[in-house]
């Protein structure tokens, strides 16, 4: 196999609508791993949210969390790479967002904090399988450097809000859209793509020997950094335009489709040896 490393997004890519990994996909991942291939994930999720999937897939190589802000060794719960938001910058963003009717989630030290438990927060926590702590005013609560902020709300206001943040913070933040109603505020120079390159360095794998799969705009940098960047059939249209390959069929398991190509050396791109 010319592909040494496969990295997949979770939501909308590896996971089905029931937040599960299809058995056929799990079997193919195991076959890829047994042949010496390395399989990892790159997600906006936090540690507690991915634990069951790491166990299911027997992943032993480092994983990318928080949309690239952390690279974690799954067996040792050890952060191999970690980037955090400057506390002052995070406080500025929290101050600006108060003018909007959005829910804000603060991630820090492997914990999730919210001002109050709303229906939106409860749905998010149920989907991602996470616990959260209600702390009142996040701006008053915050001390130290958080990993990221997640804003959930009407996406029609996101562009204007991002412009406000850039004017107030300069270029010291990076913002990505991981779902239509999700806006994530990350440390500057953090992305899944940069984390993929860091992961390759850790594993001693050339980026040209990797395949990366995703479905939304937060996956764009990753599919551009990989030897072959794949957009699944249900992906955002712009991601499909930028991908080297788009999986077929709305009901087809795109990850399984690509792994089958890897196992038979039948990829649409000649990866470097």
Coordinates of C-alpha atoms in Angstrom, one line a residue, residues 30-137:
X30 CA -8.9 -3.1 11.0
X31 CA -7.7 -4.7 7.7
X32 CA -5.8 -1.5 6.9
X33 CA -4.2 -1.5 10.3
X34 CA -3.3 -5.2 10.2
X35 CA -1.4 -4.5 7.0
X36 CA 0.7 -1.9 8.7
X37 CA -1.4 1.1 7.9
X38 CA -1.9 3.9 10.4
X39 CA -5.4 5.2 11.0
X40 CA -6.3 8.3 13.0
X41 CA -9.1 10.9 13.4
X42 CA -9.2 14.7 13.2
X43 CA -12.1 16.3 14.8
X44 CA -13.4 19.4 16.6
X45 CA -14.4 17.2 19.5
X46 CA -12.8 17.0 22.9
X47 CA -11.2 14.0 24.7
X48 CA -14.2 12.6 26.4
X49 CA -16.2 12.8 23.2
X50 CA -14.0 10.5 21.2
X51 CA -13.0 7.9 23.8
X52 CA -15.5 5.2 22.7
X53 CA -14.5 5.6 19.0
X54 CA -10.8 5.3 19.8
X55 CA -11.6 2.0 21.7
X56 CA -13.8 0.7 18.9
X57 CA -11.2 1.2 16.2
X58 CA -8.2 0.2 18.4
X59 CA -6.4 3.5 17.4
X60 CA -2.9 3.6 18.9
X61 CA -1.5 6.5 17.0
X62 CA -2.0 10.1 18.1
X63 CA -5.3 11.8 17.3
X64 CA -6.2 15.4 16.3
X65 CA -8.7 17.1 18.6
X66 CA -10.3 20.6 18.9
X67 CA -9.9 21.2 15.1
X68 CA -6.2 21.0 15.4
X69 CA -5.5 22.7 18.7
X70 CA -4.4 19.5 20.3
X71 CA -2.7 16.3 19.2
X72 CA -3.1 13.6 21.8
X73 CA -1.7 10.2 22.4
X74 CA -4.9 8.1 22.9
X75 CA -3.4 5.4 25.2
X76 CA -1.6 7.8 27.6
X77 CA -4.0 10.7 27.5
X78 CA -0.9 12.8 26.8
X79 CA -1.0 16.0 24.7
X80 CA 1.9 15.8 22.2
X81 CA 1.1 19.2 20.7
X82 CA -1.2 21.8 22.3
X83 CA -2.1 25.4 21.3
X84 CA -4.3 27.6 23.4
X85 CA -6.1 30.9 23.0
X86 CA -4.5 33.9 24.7
X87 CA -6.6 34.7 27.8
X88 CA -7.0 38.3 26.9
X89 CA -8.1 37.5 23.3
X90 CA -10.6 34.9 24.6
X91 CA -12.0 37.5 27.0
X92 CA -12.3 40.0 24.1
X93 CA -14.3 37.5 22.0
X94 CA -16.5 36.6 25.0
X95 CA -17.2 40.3 25.5
X96 CA -18.2 40.8 21.8
X97 CA -20.4 37.7 21.7
X98 CA -22.6 39.0 24.5
X99 CA -24.5 41.2 22.0
X100 CA -25.7 38.2 20.2
X101 CA -28.4 35.6 21.1
X102 CA -26.1 32.7 20.7
X103 CA -24.9 29.8 22.9
X104 CA -21.2 29.9 23.8
X105 CA -19.2 26.9 24.9
X106 CA -15.7 27.3 26.5
X107 CA -13.2 24.4 26.4
X108 CA -10.4 24.4 28.9
X109 CA -8.3 21.7 30.6
X110 CA -10.4 18.9 29.0
X111 CA -13.6 20.3 30.5
X112 CA -16.5 22.1 28.9
X113 CA -18.1 25.2 30.5
X114 CA -21.3 27.1 29.6
X115 CA -23.2 30.0 31.1
X116 CA -26.4 28.1 31.5
X117 CA -27.9 24.8 30.2
X118 CA -30.1 25.6 27.3
X119 CA -31.9 23.2 24.9
X120 CA -29.2 23.9 22.4
X121 CA -26.5 23.0 24.9
X122 CA -28.3 19.8 25.9
X123 CA -28.7 18.7 22.3
X124 CA -25.1 19.3 21.6
X125 CA -24.0 17.5 24.7
X126 CA -26.2 14.5 23.9
X127 CA -24.9 14.3 20.4
X128 CA -21.2 14.5 21.3
X129 CA -21.5 12.5 24.5
X130 CA -20.0 15.1 26.8
X131 CA -20.6 16.5 30.2
X132 CA -20.7 20.3 30.8
X133 CA -20.5 22.6 33.8
X134 CA -22.8 25.6 34.2
X135 CA -20.7 28.5 35.6
X136 CA -22.7 31.7 35.0
X137 CA -20.9 34.5 33.2

